[in-house]
PQR file of N, CA, C, O and H, with PARSE charges and radii, in Angstrom:
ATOM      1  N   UNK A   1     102.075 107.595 109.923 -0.4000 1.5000
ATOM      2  CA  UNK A   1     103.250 108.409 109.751 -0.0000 2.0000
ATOM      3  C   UNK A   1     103.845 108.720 111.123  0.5500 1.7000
ATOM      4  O   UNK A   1     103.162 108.938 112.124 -0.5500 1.4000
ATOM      5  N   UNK A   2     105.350 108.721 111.076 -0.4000 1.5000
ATOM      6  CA  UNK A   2     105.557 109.320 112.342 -0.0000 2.0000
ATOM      7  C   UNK A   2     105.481 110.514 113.200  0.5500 1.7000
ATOM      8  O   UNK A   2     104.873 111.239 112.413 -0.5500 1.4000
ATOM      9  H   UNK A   2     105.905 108.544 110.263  0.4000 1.0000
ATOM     10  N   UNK A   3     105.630 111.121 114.074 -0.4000 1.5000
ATOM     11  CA  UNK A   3     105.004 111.784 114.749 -0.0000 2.0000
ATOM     12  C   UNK A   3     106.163 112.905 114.967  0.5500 1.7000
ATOM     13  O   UNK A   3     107.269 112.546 115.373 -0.5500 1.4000
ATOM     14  H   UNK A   3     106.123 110.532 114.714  0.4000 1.0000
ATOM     15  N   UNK A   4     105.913 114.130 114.717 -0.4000 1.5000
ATOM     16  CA  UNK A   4     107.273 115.170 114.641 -0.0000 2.0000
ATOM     17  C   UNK A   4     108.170 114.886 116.170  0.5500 1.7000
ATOM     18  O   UNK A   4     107.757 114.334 117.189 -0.5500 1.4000
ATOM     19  H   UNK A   4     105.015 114.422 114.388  0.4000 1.0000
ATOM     20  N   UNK A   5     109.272 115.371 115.941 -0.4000 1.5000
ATOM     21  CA  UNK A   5     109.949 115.429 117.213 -0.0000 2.0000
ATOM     22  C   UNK A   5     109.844 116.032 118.270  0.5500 1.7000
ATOM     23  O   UNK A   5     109.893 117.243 118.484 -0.5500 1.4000
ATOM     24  H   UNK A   5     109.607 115.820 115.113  0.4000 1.0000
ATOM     25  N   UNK A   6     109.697 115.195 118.947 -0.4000 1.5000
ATOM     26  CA  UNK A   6     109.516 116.211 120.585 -0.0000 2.0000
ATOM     27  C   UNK A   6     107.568 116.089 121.356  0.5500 1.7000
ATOM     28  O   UNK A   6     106.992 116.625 122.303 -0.5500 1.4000
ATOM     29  H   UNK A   6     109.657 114.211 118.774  0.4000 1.0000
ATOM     30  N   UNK A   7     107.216 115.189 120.393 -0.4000 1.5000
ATOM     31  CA  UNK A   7     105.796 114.920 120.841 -0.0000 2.0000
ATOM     32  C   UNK A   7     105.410 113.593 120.594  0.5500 1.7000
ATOM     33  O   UNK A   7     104.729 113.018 119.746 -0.5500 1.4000
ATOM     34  H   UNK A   7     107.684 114.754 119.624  0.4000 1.0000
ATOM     35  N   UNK A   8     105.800 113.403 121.202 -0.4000 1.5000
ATOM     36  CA  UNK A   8     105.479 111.652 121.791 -0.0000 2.0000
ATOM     37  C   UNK A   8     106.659 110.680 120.950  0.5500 1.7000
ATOM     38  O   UNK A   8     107.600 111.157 120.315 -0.5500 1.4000
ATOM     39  H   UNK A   8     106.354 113.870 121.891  0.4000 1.0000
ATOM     40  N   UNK A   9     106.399 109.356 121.091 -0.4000 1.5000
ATOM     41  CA  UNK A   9     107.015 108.696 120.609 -0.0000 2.0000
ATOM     42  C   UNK A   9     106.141 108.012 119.479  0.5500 1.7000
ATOM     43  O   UNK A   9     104.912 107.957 119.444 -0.5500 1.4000
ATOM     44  H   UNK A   9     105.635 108.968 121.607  0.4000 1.0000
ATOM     45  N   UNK A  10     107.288 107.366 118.317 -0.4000 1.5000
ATOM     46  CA  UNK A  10     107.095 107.873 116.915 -0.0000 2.0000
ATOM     47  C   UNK A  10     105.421 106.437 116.624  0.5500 1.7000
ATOM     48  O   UNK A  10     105.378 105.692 117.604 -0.5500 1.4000
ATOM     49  H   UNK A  10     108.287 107.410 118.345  0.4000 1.0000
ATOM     50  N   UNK A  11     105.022 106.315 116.247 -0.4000 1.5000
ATOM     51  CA  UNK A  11     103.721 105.731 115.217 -0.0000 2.0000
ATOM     52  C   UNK A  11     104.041 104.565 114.557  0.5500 1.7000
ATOM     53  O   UNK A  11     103.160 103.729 114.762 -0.5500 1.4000
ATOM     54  H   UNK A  11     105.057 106.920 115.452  0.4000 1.0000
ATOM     55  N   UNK A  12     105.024 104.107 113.776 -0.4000 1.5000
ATOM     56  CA  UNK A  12     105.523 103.390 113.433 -0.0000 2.0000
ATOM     57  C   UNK A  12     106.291 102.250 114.415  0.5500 1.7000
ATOM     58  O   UNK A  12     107.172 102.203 115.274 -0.5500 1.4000
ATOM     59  H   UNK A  12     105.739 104.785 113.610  0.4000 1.0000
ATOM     60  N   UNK A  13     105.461 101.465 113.779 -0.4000 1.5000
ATOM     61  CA  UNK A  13     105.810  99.919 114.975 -0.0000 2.0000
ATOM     62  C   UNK A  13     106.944  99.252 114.280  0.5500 1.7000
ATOM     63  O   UNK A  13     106.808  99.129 113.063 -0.5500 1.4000
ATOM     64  H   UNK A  13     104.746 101.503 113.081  0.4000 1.0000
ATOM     65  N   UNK A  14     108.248  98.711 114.924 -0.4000 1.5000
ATOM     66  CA  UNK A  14     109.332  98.250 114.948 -0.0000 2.0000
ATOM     67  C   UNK A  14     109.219  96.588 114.125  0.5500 1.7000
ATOM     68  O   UNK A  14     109.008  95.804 115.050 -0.5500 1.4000
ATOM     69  H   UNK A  14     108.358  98.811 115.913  0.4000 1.0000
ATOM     70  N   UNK A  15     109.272  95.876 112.925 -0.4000 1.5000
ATOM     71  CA  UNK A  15     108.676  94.947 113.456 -0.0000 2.0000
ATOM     72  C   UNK A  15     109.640  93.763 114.181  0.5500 1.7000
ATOM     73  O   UNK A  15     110.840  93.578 113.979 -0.5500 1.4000
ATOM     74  H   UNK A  15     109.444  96.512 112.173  0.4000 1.0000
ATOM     75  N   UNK A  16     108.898  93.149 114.929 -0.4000 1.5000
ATOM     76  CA  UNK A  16     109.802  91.779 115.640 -0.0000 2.0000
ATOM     77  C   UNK A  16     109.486  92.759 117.058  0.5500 1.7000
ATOM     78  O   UNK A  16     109.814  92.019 117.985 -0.5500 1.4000
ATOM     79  H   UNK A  16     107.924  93.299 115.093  0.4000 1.0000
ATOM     80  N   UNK A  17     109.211  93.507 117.393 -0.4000 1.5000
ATOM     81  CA  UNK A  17     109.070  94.430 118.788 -0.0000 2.0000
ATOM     82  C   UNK A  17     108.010  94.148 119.471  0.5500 1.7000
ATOM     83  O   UNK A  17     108.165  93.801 120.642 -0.5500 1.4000
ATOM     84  H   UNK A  17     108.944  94.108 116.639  0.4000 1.0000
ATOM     85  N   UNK A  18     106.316  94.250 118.756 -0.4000 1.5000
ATOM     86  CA  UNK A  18     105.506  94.015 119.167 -0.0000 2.0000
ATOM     87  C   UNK A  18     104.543  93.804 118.523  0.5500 1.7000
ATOM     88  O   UNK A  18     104.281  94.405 117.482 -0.5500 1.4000
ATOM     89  H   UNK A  18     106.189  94.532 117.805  0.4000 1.0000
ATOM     90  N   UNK A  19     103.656  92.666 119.170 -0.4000 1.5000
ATOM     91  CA  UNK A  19     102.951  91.493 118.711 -0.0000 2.0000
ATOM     92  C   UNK A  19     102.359  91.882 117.613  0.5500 1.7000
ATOM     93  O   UNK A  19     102.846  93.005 117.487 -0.5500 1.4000
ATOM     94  H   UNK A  19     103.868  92.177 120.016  0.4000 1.0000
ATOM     95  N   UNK A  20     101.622  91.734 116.698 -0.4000 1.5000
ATOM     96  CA  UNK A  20     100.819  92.110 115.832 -0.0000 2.0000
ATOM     97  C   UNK A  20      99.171  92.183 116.207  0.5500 1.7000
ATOM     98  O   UNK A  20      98.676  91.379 116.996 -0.5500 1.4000
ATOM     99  H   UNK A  20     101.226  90.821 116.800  0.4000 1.0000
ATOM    100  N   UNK A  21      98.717  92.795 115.826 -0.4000 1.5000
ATOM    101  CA  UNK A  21      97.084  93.051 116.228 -0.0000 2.0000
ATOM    102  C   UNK A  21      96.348  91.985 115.337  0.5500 1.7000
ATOM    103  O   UNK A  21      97.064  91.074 114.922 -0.5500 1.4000
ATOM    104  H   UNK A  21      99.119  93.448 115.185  0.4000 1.0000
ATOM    105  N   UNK A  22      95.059  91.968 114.993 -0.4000 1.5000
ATOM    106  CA  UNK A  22      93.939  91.487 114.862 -0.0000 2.0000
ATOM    107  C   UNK A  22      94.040  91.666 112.962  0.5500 1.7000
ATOM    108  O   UNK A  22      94.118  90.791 112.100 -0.5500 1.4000
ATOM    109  H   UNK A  22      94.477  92.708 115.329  0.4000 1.0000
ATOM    110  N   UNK A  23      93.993  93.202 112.840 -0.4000 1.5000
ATOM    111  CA  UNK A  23      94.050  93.969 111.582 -0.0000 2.0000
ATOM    112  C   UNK A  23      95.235  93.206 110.620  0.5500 1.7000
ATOM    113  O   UNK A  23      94.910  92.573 109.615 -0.5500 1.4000
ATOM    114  H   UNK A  23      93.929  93.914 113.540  0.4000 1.0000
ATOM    115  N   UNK A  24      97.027  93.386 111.178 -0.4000 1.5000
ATOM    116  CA  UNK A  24      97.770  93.329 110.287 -0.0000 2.0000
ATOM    117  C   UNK A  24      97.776  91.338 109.949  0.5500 1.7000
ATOM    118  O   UNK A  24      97.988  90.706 108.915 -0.5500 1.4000
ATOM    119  H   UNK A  24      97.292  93.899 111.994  0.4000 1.0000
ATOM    120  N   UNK A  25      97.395  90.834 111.550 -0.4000 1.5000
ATOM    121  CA  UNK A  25      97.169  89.110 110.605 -0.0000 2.0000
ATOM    122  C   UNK A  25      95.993  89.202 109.999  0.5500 1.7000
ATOM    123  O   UNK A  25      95.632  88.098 109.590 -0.5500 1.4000
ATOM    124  H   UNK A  25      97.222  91.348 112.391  0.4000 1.0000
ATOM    125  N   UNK A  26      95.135  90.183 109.736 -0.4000 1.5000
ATOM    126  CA  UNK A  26      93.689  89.579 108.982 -0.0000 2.0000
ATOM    127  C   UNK A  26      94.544  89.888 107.349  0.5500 1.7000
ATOM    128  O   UNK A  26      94.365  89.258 106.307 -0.5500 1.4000
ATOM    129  H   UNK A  26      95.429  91.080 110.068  0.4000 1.0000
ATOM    130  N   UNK A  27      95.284  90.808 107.535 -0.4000 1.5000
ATOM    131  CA  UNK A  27      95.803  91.440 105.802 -0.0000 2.0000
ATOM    132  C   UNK A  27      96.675  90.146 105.628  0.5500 1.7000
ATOM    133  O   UNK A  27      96.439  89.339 104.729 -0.5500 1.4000
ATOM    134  H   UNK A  27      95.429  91.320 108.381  0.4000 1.0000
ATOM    135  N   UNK A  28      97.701  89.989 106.536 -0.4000 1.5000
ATOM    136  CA  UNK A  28      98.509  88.647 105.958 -0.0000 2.0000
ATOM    137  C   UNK A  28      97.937  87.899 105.682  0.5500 1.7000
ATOM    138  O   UNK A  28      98.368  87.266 104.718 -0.5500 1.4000
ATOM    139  H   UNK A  28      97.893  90.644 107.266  0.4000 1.0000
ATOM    140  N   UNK A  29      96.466  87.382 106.351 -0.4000 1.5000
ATOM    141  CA  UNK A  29      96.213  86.128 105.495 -0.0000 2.0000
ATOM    142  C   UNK A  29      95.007  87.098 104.473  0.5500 1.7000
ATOM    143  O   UNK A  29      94.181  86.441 103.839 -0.5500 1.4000
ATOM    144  H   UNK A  29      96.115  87.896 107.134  0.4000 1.0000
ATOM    145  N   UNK A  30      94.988  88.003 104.414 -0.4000 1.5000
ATOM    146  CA  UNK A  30      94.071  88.003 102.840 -0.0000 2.0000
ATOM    147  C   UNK A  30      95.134  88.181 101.931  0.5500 1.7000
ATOM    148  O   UNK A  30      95.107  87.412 100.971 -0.5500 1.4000
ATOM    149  H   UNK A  30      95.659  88.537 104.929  0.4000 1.0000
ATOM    150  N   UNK A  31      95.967  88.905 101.972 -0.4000 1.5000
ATOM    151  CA  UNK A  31      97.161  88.687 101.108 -0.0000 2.0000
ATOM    152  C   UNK A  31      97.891  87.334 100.783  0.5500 1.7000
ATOM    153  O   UNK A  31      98.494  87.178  99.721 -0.5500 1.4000
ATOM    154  H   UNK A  31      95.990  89.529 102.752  0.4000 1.0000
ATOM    155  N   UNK A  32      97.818  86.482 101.633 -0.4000 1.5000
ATOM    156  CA  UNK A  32      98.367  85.186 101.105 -0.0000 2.0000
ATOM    157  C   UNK A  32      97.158  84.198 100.243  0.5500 1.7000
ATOM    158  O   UNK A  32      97.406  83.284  99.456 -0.5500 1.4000
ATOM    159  H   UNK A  32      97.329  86.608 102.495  0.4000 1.0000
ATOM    160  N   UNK A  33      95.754  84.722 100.683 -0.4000 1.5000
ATOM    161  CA  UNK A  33      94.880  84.083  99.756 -0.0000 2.0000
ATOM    162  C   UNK A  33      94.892  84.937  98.626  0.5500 1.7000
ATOM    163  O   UNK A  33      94.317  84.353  97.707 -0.5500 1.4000
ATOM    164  H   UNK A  33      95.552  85.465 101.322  0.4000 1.0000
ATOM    165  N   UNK A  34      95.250  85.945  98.317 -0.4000 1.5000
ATOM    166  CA  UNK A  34      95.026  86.718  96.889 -0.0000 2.0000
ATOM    167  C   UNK A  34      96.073  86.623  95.958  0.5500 1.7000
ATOM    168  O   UNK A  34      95.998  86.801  94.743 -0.5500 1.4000
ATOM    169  H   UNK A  34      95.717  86.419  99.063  0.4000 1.0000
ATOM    170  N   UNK A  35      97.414  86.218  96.878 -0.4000 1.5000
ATOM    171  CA  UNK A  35      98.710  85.416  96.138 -0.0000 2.0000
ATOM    172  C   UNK A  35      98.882  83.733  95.918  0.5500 1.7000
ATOM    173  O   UNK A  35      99.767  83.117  95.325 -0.5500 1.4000
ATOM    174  H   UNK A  35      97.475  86.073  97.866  0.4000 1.0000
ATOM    175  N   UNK A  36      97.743  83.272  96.596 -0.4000 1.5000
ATOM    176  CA  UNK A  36      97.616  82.018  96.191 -0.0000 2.0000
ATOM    177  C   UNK A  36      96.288  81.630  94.766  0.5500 1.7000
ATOM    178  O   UNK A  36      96.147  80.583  94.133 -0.5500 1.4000
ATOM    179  H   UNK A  36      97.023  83.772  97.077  0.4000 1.0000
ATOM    180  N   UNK A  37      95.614  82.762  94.679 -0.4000 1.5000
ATOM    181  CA  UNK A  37      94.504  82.552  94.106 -0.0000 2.0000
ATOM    182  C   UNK A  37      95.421  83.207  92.762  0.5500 1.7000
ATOM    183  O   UNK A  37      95.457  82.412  91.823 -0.5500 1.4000
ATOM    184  H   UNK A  37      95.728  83.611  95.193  0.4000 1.0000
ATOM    185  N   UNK A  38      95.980  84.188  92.573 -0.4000 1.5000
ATOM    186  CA  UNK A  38      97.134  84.850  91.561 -0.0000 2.0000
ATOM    187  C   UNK A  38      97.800  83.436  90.823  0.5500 1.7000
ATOM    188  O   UNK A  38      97.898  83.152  89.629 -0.5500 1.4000
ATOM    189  H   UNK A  38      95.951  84.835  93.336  0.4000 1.0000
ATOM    190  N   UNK A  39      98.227  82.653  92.098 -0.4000 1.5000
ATOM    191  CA  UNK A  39      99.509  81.854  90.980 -0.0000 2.0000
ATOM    192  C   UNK A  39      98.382  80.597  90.640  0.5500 1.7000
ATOM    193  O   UNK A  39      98.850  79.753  89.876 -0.5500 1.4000
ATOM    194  H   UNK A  39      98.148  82.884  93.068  0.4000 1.0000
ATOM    195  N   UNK A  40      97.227  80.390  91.008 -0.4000 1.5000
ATOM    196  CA  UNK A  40      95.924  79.190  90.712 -0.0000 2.0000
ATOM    197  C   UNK A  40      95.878  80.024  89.621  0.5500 1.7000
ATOM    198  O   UNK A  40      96.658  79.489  88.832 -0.5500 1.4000
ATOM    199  H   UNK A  40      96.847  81.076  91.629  0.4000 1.0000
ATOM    200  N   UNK A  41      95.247  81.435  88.874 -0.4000 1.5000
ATOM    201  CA  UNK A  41      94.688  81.555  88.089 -0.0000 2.0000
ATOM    202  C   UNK A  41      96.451  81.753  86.318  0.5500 1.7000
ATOM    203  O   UNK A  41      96.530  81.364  85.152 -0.5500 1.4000
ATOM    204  H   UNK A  41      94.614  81.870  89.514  0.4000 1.0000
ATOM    205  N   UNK A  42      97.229  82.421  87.122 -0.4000 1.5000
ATOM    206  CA  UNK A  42      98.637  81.849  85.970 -0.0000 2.0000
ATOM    207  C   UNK A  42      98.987  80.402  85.775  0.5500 1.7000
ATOM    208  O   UNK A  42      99.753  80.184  84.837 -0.5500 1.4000
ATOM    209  H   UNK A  42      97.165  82.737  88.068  0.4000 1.0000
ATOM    210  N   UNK A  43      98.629  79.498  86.390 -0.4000 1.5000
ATOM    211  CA  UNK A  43      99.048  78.401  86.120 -0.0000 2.0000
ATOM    212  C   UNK A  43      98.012  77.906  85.539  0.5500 1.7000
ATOM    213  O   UNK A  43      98.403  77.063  84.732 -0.5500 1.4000
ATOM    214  H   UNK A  43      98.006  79.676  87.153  0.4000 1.0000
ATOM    215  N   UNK A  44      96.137  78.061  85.535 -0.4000 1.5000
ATOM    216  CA  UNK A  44      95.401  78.310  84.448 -0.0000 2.0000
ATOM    217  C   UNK A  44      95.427  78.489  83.342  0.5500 1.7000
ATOM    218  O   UNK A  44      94.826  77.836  82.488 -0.5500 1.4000
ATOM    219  H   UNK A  44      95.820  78.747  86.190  0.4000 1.0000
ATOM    220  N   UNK A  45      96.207  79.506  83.164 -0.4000 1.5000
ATOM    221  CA  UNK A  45      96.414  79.941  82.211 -0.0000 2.0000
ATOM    222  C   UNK A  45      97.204  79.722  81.138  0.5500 1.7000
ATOM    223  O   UNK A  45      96.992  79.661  79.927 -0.5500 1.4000
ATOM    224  H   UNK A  45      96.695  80.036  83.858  0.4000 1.0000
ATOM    225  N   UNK A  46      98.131  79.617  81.807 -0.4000 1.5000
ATOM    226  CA  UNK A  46      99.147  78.851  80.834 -0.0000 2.0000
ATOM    227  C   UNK A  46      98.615  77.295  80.730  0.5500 1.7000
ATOM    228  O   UNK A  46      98.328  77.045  79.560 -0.5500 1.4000
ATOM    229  H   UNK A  46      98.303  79.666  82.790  0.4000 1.0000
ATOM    230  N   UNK A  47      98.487  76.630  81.252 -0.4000 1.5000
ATOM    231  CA  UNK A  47      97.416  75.239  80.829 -0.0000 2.0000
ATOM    232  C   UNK A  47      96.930  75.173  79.589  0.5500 1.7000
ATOM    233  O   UNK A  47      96.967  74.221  78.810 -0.5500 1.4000
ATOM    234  H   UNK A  47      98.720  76.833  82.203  0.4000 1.0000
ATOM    235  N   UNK A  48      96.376  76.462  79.419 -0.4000 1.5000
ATOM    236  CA  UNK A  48      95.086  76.772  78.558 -0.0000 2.0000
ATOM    237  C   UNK A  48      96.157  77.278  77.540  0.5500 1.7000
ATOM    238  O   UNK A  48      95.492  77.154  76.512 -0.5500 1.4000
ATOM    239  H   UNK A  48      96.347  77.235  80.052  0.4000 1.0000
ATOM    240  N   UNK A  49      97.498  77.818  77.081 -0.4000 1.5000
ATOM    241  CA  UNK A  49      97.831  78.893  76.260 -0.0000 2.0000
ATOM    242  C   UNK A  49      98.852  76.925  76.002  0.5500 1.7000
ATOM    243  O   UNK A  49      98.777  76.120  75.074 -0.5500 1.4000
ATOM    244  H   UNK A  49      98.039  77.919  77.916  0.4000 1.0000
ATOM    245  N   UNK A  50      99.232  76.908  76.618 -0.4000 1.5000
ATOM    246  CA  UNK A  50      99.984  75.349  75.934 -0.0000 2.0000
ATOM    247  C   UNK A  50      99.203  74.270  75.727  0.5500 1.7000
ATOM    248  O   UNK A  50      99.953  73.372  75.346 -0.5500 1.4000
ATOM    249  H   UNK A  50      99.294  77.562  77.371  0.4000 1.0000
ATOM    250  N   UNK A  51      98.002  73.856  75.782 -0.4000 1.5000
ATOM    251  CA  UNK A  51      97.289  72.744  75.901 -0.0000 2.0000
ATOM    252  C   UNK A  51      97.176  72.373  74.015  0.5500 1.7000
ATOM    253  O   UNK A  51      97.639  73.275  73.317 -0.5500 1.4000
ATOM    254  H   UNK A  51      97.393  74.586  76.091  0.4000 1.0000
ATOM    255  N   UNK A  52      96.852  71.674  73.585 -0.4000 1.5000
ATOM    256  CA  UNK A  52      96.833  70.870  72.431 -0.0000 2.0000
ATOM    257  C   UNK A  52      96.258  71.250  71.570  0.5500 1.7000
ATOM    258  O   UNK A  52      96.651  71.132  70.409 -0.5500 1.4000
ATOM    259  H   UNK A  52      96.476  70.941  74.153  0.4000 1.0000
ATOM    260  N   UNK A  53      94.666  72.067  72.070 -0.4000 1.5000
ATOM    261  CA  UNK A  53      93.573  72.620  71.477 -0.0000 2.0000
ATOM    262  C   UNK A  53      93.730  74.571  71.289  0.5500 1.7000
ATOM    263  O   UNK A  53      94.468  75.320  71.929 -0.5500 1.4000
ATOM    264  H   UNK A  53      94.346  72.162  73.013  0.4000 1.0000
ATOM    265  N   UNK A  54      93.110  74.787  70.599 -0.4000 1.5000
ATOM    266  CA  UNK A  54      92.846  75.919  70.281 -0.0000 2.0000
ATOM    267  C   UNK A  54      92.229  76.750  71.414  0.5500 1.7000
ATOM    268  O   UNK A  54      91.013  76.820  71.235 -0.5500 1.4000
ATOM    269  H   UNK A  54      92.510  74.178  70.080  0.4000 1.0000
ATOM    270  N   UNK A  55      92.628  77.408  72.522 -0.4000 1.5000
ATOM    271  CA  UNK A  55      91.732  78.404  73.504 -0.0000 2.0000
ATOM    272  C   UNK A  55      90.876  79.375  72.847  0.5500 1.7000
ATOM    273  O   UNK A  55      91.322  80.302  72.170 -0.5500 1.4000
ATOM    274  H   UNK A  55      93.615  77.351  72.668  0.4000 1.0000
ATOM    275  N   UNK A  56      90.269  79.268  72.948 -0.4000 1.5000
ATOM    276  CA  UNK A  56      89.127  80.479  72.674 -0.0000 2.0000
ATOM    277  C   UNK A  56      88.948  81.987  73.554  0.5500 1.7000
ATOM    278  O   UNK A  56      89.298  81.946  74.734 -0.5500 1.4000
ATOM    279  H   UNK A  56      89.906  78.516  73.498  0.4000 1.0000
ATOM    280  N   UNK A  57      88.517  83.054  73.119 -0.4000 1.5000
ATOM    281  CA  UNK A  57      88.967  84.499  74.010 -0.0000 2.0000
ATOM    282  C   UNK A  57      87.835  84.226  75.182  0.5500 1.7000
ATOM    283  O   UNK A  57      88.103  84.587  76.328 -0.5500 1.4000
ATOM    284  H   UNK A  57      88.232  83.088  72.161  0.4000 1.0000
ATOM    285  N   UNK A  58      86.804  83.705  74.950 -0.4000 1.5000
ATOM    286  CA  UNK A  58      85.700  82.960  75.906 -0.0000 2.0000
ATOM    287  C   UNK A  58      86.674  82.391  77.508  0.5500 1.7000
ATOM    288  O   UNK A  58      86.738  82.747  78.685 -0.5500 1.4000
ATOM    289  H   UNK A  58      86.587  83.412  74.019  0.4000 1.0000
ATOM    290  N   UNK A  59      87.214  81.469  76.740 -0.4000 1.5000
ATOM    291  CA  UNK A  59      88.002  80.605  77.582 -0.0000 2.0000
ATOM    292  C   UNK A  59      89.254  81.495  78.652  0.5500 1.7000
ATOM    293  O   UNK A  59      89.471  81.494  79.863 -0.5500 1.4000
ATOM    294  H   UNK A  59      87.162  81.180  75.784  0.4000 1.0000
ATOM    295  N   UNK A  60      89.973  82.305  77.288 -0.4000 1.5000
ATOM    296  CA  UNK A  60      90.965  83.252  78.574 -0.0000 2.0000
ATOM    297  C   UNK A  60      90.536  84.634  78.994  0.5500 1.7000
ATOM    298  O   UNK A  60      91.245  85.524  79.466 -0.5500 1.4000
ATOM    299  H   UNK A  60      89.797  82.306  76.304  0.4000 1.0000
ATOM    300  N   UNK A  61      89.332  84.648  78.754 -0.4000 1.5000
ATOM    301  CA  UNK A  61      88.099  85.753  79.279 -0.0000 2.0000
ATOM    302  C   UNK A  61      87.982  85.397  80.718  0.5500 1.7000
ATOM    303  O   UNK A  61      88.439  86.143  81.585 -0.5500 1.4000
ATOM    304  H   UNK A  61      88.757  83.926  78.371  0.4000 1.0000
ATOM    305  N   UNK A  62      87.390  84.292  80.993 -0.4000 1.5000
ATOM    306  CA  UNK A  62      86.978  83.862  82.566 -0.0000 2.0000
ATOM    307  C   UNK A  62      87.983  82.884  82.874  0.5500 1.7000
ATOM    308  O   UNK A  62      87.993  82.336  83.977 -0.5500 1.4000
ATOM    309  H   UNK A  62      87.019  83.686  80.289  0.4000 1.0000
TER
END
């Protein structure tokens, strides 16, 4: 949060200003593996909800 007025300058990093740390690329890439693993498991899914055969609750269980 930022920091009241008149005591220091504010907490909140600008972005495009300065570099990114260690922390916010470790979240970008866990966030891009948890949005890549998201659209692997919908496109699963639907596989399974259009496919020829009957899905079972087994099947769209796991």
């Amino acid at each position: 949060m930022p920091r009241r007025p008149g005591r220091g300058p504010p907490t909140v990093a600008a972005p495009g200003r300065i570099k990114p740390g260690y922390l916010p690329q470790l979240a970008d890439v866990m966030e891009e593996a948890q949005l890549g693993t998201g659209e692997d498991q919908l496109q699963h899914t639907a596989e399974l909800l259009d496919g020829p055969t009957e899905t079972t609750a087994r099947a769209l269980r796991f």
